[in-house]
XYZ file of C-alpha atoms in Angstrom:
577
model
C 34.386 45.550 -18.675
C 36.082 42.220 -18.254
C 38.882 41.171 -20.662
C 37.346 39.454 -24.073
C 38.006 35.590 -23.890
C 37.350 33.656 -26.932
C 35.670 30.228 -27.038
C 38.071 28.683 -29.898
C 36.812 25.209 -30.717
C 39.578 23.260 -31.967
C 38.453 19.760 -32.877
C 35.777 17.034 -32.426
C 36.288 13.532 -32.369
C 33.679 10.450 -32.091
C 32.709 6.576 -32.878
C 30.021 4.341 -32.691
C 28.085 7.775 -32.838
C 25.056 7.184 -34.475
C 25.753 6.091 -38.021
C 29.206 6.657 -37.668
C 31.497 3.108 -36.724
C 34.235 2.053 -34.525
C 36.460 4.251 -36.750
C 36.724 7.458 -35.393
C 35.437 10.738 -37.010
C 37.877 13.780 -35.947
C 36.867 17.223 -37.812
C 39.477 20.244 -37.402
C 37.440 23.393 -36.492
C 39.794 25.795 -36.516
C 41.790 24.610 -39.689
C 39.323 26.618 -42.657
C 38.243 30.091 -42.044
C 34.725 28.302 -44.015
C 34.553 24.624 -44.999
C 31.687 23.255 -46.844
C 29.846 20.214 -45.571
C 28.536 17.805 -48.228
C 27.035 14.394 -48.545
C 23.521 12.777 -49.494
C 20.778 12.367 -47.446
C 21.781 9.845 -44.359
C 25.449 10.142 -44.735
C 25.632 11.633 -41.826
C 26.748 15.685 -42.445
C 24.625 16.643 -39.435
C 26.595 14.288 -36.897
C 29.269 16.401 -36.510
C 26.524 19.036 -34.577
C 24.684 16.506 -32.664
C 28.563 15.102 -31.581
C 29.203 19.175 -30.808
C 25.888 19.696 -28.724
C 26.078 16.488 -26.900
C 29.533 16.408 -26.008
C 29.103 20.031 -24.330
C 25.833 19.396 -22.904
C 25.181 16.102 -22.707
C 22.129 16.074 -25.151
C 22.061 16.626 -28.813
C 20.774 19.148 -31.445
C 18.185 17.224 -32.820
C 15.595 15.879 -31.188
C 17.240 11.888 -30.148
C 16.973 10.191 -27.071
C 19.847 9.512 -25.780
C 20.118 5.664 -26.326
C 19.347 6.090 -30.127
C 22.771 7.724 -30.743
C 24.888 4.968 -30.226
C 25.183 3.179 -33.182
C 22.596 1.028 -33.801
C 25.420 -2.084 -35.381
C 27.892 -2.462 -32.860
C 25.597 -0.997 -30.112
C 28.579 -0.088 -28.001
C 31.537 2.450 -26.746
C 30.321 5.112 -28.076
C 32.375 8.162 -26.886
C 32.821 12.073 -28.239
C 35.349 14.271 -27.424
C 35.678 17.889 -28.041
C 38.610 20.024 -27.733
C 38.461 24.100 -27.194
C 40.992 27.123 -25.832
C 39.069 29.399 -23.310
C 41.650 32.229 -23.560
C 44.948 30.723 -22.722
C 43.327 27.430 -20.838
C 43.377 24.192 -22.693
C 39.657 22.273 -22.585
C 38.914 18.511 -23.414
C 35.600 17.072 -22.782
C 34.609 13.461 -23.270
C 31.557 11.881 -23.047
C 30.736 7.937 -23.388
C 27.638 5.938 -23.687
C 27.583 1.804 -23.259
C 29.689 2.468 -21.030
C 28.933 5.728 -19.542
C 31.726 8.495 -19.834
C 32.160 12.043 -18.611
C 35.289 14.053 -18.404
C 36.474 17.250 -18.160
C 39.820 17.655 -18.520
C 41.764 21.291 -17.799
C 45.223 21.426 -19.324
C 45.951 18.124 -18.775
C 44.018 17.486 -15.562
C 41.188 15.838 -15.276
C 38.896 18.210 -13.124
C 37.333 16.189 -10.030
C 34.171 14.300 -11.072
C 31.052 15.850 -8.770
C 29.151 13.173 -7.249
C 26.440 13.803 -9.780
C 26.378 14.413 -13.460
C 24.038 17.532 -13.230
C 26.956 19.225 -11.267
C 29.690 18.369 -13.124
C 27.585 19.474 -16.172
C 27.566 22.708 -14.038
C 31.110 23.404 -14.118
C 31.160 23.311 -18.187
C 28.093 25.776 -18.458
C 28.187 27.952 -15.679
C 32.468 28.436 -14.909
C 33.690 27.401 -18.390
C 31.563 27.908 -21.720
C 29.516 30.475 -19.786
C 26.102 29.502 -21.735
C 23.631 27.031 -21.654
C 22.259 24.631 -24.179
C 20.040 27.052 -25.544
C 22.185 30.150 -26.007
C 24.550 28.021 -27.845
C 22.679 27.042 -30.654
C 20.677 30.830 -30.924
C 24.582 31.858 -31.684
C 26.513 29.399 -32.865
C 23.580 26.796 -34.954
C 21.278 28.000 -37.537
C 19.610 24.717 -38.791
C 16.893 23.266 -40.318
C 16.634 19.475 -38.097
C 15.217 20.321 -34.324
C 16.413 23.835 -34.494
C 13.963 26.823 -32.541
C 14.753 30.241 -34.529
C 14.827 33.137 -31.920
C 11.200 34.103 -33.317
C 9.760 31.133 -32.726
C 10.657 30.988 -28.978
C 8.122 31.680 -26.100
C 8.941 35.457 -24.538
C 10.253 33.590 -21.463
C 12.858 32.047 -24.202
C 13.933 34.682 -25.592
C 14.552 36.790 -22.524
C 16.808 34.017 -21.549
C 19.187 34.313 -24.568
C 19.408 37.545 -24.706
C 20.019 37.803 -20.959
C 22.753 35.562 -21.398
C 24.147 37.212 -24.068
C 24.423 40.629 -22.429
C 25.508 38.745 -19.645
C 22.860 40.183 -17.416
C 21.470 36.902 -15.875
C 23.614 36.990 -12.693
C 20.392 39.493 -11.187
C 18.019 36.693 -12.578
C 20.283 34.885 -9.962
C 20.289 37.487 -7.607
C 16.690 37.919 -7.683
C 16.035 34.059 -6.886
C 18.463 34.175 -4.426
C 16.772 37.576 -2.922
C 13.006 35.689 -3.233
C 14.500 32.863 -1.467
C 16.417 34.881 1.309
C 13.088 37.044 1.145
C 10.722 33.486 2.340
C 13.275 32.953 5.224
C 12.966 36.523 6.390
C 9.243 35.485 6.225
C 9.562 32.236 8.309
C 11.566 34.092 10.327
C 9.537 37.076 11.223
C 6.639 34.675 11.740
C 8.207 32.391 14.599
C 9.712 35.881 15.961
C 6.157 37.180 15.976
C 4.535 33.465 17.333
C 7.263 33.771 20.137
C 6.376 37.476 21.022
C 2.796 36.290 21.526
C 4.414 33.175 23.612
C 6.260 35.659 25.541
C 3.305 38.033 26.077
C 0.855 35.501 27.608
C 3.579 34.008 29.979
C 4.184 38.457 31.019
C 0.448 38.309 31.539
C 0.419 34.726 33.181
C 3.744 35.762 35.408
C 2.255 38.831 36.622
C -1.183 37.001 37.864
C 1.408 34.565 39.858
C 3.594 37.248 41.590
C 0.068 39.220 42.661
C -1.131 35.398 43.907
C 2.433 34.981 45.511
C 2.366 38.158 47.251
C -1.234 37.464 48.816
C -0.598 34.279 49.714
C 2.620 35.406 51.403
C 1.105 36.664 54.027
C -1.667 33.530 55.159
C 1.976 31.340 54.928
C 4.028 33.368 57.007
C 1.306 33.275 59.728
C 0.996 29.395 59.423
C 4.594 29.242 60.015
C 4.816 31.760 62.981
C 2.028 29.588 64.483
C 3.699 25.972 63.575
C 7.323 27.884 65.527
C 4.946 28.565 68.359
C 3.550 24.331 68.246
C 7.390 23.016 68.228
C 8.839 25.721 70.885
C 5.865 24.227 73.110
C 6.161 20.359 72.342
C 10.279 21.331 72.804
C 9.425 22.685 76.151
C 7.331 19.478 76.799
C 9.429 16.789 75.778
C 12.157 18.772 77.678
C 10.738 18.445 80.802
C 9.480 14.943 80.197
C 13.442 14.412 79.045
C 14.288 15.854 82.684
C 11.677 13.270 84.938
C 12.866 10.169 82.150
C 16.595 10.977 83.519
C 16.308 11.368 86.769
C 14.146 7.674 86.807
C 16.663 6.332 85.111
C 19.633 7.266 87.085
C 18.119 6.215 90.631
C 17.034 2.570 89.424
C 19.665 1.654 86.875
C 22.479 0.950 89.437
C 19.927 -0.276 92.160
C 18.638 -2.988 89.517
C 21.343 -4.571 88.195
C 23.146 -5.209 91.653
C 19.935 -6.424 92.753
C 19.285 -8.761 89.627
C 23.155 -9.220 90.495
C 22.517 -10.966 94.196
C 19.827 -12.662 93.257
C 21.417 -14.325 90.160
C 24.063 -15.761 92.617
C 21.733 -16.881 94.974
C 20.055 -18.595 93.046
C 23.272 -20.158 91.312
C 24.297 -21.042 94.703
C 21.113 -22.808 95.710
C 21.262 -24.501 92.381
C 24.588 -25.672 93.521
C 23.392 -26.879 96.891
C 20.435 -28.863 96.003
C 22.381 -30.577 93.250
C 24.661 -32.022 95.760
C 21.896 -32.782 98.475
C 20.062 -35.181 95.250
C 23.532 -36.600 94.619
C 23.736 -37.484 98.603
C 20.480 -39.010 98.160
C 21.095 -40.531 95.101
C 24.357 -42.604 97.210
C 21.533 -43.229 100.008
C 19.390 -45.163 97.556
C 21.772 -47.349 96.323
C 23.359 -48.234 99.658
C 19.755 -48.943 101.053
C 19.359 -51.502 97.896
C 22.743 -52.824 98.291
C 21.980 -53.762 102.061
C 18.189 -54.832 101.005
C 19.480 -56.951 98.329
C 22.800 -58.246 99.471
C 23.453 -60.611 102.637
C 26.981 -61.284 101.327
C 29.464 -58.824 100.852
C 30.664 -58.852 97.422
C 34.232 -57.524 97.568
C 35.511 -60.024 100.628
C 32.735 -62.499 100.128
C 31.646 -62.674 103.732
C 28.463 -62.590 105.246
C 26.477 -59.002 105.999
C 24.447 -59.785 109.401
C 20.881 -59.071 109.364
C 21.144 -56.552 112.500
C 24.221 -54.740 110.648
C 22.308 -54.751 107.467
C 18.939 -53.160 109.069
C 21.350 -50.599 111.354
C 22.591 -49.792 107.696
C 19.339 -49.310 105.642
C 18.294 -47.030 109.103
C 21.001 -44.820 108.996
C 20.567 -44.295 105.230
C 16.785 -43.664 105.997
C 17.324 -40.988 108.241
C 19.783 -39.103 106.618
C 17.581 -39.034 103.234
C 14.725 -37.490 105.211
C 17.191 -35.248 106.248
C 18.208 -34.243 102.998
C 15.066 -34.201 101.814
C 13.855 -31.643 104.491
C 16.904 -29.482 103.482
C 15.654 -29.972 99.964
C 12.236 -28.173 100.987
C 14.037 -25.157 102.083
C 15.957 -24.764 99.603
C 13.274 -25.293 97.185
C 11.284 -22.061 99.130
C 14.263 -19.740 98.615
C 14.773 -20.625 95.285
C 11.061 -20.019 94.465
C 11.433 -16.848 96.409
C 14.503 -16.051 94.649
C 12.745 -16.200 91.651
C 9.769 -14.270 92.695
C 12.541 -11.540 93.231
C 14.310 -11.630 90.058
C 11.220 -11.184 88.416
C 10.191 -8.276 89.994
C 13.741 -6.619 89.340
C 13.754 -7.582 85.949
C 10.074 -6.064 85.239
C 11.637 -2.882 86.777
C 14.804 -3.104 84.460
C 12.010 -3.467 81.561
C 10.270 -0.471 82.595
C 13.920 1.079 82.919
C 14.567 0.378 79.706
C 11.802 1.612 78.105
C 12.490 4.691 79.609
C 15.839 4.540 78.170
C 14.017 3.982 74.760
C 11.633 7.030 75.275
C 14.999 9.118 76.216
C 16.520 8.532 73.029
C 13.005 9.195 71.345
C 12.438 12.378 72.632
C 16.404 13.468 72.138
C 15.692 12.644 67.971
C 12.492 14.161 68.322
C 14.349 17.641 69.704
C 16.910 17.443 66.966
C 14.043 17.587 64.724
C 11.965 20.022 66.057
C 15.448 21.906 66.288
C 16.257 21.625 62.582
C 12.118 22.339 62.092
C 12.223 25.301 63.880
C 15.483 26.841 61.756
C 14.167 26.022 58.767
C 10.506 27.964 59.826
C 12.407 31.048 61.370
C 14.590 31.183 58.050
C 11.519 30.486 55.716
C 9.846 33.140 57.668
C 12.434 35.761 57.847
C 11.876 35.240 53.250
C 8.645 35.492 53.886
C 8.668 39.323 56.135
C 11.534 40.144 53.337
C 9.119 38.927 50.198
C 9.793 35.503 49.836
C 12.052 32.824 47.695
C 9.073 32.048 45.261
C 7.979 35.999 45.121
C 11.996 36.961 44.212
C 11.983 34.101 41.708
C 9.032 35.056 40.292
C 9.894 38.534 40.032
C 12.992 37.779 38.097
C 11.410 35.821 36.567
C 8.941 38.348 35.155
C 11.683 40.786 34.379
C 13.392 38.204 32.343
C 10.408 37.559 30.218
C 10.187 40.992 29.810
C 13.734 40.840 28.201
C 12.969 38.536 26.229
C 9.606 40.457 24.864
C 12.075 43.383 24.175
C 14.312 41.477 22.336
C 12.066 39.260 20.367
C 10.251 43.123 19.417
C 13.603 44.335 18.129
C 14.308 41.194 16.479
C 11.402 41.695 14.696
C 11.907 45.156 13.683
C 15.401 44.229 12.187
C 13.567 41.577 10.056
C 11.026 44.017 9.034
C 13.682 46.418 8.113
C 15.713 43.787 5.987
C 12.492 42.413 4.712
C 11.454 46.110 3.052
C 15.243 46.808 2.047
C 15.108 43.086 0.070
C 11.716 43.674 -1.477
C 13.189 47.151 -2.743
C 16.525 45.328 -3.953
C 13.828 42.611 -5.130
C 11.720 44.868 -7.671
C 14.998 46.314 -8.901
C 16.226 42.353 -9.799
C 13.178 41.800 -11.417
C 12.746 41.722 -15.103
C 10.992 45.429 -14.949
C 14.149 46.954 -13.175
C 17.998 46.911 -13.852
C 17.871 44.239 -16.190
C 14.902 46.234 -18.402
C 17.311 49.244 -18.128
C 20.213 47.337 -19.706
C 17.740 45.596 -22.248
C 16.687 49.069 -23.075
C 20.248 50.615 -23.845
C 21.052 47.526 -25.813
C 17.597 47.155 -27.929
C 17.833 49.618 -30.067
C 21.643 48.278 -30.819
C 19.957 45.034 -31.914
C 16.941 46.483 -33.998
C 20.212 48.567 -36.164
C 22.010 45.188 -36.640
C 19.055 43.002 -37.587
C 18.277 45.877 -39.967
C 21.389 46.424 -41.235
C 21.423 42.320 -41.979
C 18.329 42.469 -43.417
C 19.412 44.879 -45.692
C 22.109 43.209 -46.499
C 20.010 40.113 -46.941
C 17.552 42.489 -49.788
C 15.023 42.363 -47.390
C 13.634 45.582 -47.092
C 11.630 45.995 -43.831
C 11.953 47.517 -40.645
C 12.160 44.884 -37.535
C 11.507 46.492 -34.256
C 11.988 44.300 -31.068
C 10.309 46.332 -27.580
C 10.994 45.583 -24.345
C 8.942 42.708 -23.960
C 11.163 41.031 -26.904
C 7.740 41.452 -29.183
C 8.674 42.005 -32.775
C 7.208 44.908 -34.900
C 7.887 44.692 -38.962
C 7.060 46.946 -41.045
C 7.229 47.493 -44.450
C 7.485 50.158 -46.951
C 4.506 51.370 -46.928
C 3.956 51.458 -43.017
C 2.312 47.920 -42.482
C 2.696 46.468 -39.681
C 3.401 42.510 -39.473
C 4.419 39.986 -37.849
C 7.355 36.993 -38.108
C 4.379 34.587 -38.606
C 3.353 36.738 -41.453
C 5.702 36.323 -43.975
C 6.981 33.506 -46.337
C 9.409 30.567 -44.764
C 12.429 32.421 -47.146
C 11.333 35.621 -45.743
C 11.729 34.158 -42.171
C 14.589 32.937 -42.595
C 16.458 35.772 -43.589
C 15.009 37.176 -40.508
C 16.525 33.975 -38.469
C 20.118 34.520 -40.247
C 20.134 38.504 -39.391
C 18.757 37.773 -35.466
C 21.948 34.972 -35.556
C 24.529 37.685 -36.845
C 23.264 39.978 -34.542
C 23.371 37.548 -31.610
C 27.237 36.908 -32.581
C 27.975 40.556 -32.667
C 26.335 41.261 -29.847
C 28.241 38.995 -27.605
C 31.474 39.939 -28.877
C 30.885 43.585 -28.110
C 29.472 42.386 -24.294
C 31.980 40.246 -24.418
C 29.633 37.856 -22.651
C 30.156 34.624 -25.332
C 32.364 35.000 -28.377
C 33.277 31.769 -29.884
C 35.148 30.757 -33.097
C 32.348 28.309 -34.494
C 29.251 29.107 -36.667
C 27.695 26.261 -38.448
C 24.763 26.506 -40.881
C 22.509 23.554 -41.001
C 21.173 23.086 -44.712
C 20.071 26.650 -44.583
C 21.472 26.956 -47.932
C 19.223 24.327 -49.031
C 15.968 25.518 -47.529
C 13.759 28.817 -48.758
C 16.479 30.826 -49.586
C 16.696 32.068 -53.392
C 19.195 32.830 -55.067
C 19.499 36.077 -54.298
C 19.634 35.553 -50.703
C 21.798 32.783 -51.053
C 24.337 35.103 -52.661
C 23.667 37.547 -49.866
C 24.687 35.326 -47.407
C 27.621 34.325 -48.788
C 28.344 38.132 -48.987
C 27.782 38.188 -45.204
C 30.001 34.843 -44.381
C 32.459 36.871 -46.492
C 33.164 39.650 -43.835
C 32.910 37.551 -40.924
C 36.396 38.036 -39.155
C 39.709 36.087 -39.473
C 38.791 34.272 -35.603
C 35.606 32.726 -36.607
C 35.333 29.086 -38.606
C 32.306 28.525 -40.719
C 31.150 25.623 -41.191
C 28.409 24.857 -43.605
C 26.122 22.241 -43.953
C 24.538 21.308 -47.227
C 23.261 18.983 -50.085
C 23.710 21.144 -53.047
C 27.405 20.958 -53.208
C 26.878 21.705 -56.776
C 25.668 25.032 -56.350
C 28.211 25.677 -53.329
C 30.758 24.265 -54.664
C 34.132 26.580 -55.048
C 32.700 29.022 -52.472
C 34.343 27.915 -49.345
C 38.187 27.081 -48.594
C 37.539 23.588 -47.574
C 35.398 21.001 -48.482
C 34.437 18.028 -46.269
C 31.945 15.023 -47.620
C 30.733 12.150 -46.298
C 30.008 9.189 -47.362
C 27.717 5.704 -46.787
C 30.454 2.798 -46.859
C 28.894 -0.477 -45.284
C 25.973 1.276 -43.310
C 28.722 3.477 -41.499
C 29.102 7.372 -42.365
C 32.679 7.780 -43.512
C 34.815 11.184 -44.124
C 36.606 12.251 -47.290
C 38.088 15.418 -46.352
């Protein structure tokens, strides 16, 4: 059993709250063992619960939106703050509205803001009060404005308080948590079992290959053995063709290029010639028109004789005919020359070529070299089962690894799936919880009746399992909550909320300080059960602060150790304590 930590409530402050002003309101909780409450209507007694509920949980106890409690004059900063011990650890929380406020504040220390409100609003319900919204007012509240008695709650309700107050709805938790881990196991399984039948059609798939791989094996190896048998014979070919190419070109390489040699400078040389004979000739002309032209020498001015001049033009006559004749010969060896180069040169061509078909057939052997390793290696795979049959063996086995592994895979998830449904019924609201409801039940039907009792209402109230209610009376008839008067009821309400306090102090799950009666004094009680509920507020321990609100101060009055009223002063609630 954990150690017993009291929620003590120590004060709350607030302004601009709805009819309260600028001025704040701050109410001591702890200060009176039982204070009375008083004021008429609209002077704002309730405020100090709404300020309660909606600086804890961000909402109030009656049923306001939120914009309608700021006050309705000034229409602005309106904050609440509430101050509390959990155990030894100091609490402050402050809300705002116009502007917007919320703070939690740890002995001293502001604890970091979350990055939303619903978080942060976490922290106070779920690490530090240890209740919801709900659960607080079932044990702390019984009112008359917005306020759900336990008996008038849906089933689904009231399993929710009382599973917070016995502290048992950490396996409500559990079992969402179990339902949720429960779908992924689901998801899970299902893409495990979606990749088994993946896995088992590329097994059946893989296995048609390797059987097509093996049988077409064979037909490749003996396309290769015949394609070695092509290249060895075009190798042998172009060998020998290599051989004649070679020989060709060693006996006419030399031969050719001393002939084209000779005849180049033979022809160079009659070049030379015959451009000196037509220079000769060239002289020869102009001396024959000098003589034909001139009868007077120009240089010493005397006269050129006709006989000396024809003797002249003779001489030059004969000697160009001369030339000219050795012209004509020249011109036959040079066209002969020619005639010769050409032929050597159409030989050097062909040499060439052969030169070209050399080097050809040389890259055409390195190929059909490289060719015929690659075959003889591809076909020494094949005779030992091949490259594509080992790959897709291996292949086959690893897919079979996988199919082995995916199956236990699936087996595991099956196994945690069945060990989570059986942790799964025992989480649900028939198992562990039902067991603990049931050692606790008849622990709350002895309380309510001992408060009814107390209360001079004589029944007996019987809650089962399924939080139904059974009351009899006297004389063995059976009713109903809904079946009796709005006093009777409420004595019922008051003995369920004294039960609800005990209860948690003995779980230990929420024990606070603060009860606070909402004009219950001013409802259906009668007199009688007024004075019985007094009688009960009487025995109520030294720790817990009472707090009662109420219009008929004159009947109250002189029955509680303090007394707070409020007041109307200029449209604003005001406190005279």
């Amino acid at each position: 059993m954990r150690p017993k930590l009291l929620i003590l409530f120590k004060s709350i402050t607030y302004k601009n709250f709805l009819s309260t002003g600028d001025r704040p309101t701050s109410i001591i909780l702890d200060r009176a063992q039982s204070t009375l409450i008083v004021g008429q209507n609209g002077a704002g007694k309730s405020t100090m619960l709404d300020a309660i509920s909606f600086a804890l949980f961000g909402k109030p106890h009656r049923n306001i939106n939120k914009p309608q409690l700021v006050n309705s004059i000034n229409k602005k900063n309106c904050t609440v703050e509430v101050e509390f011990l959990v155990g030894k650890s100091e609490y402050k929380i402050v809300r705002g509205i116009r502007p917007t406020i919320f703070e939690i504040w740890h002995n001293g220390n502001m604890i970091n803001q979350a990055s939303h409100s619903k978080e942060y609003q976490k922290i106070i319900e779920q690490n530090i009060l240890k209740l919801n919204h709900k659960t607080f007012h079932q044990v702390v509240v019984l009112g008359s404005s917005s306020f759900i008695p336990f008996m008038q709650l849906p089933a689904g309700h009231r399993r929710e308080v009382i599973e917070d107050l016995l502290d048992i709805n950490v396996f409500s938790k559990m079992n969402q948590l179990m339902r949720e881990k429960n779908a992924q196991l689901k998801d899970q399984t299902n893409e495990v079992s979606y990749q088994l039948d993946l896995i088992t059609d590329k097994i059946e798939t893989q296995k048609k290959y390797v059987k097509d791989v093996k049988a077409l094996n064979k037909e490749y190896a003996n396309k290769i053995e015949t394609e070695i048998v092509e290249f060895e014979e075009e190798r042998t070919r172009l060998t020998n063709e290599n051989s004649e190419l070679g020989t060709f070109i060693e006996s006419n390489t030399q031969k050719v290029s001393e002939a084209l040699s000779k005849l180049n400078s033979k022809q160079s040389s009659l070049k030379e010639h015959e451009h000196e004979l037509k220079s000769e000739i060239k002289k020869l002309v102009k001396e024959t028109k000098f003589f034909e032209g001139n009868s007077t020498c120009p240089t010493c001015s005397q006269d050129i004789g006709d006989e000396l001049r024809q003797e002249k033009i003779s001489e030059a006559s004969a000697s160009a005919k001369s030339i000219n004749s050795k012209l004509s010969v020249i011109a036959e060896e040079s066209t002969k020359v020619g005639s010769d180069i050409e032929v050597a040169t159409k030989v050097q061509t062909v040499v060439a070529n052969k030169q070209h078909n050399l080097l050809s057939n040389n890259r055409r052997l390195q190929q059909i070299s490289e060719s015929l390793a690659s075959k003889r290696s591809e076909l020494g795979k094949m005779q030992s089962g091949g490259t594509d049959l080992a790959e897709a063996e291996a292949t086959l086995e690893t897919y079979a690894e996988q199919k082995d592994s995916l199956q236990e895979q699936r087996l595991v998830l099956s196994d945690q799936r069945s060990y989570n449904e059986v942790i799964g019924e025992m989480l649900k609201d028939t198992g562990i919880k039902t067991k603990i409801i049931k050692q606790y039940l008849p622990v709350i039907n002895n309380l309510v009746n001992q408060y009814l009792q107390v209360l001079d209402f004589f029944v007996h109230f019987d809650l089962d399992e399924s939080f139904q209610e059974t009351i009899r009376s006297r004389h063995r008839d059976e009713f109903t909550y809904d079946s009796f008067s709005e006093g009777e009821k409420q004595r019922i309400d008051l003995a369920l909320l004294f039960t609800w306090r005990q209860i948690a102090k003995m779980k230990n799950s929420i024990s606070t300080n603060l009860l606070i009666l909402d004009e219950t004094f001013d409802s259906s009680l009668d007199v009688d059960g007024v004075e019985n509920l007094l009688k009960i507020l009487s025995t109520l321990t030294e720790d817990t602060n009472v707090f009662v609100i109420s219009h008929k101060g004159d009947i109250l009055d002189g029955k509680f150790r303090s007394k707070i009223e409020f007041v109307k002063d200029k449209n604003f609630s005001k406190m005279v304590a």
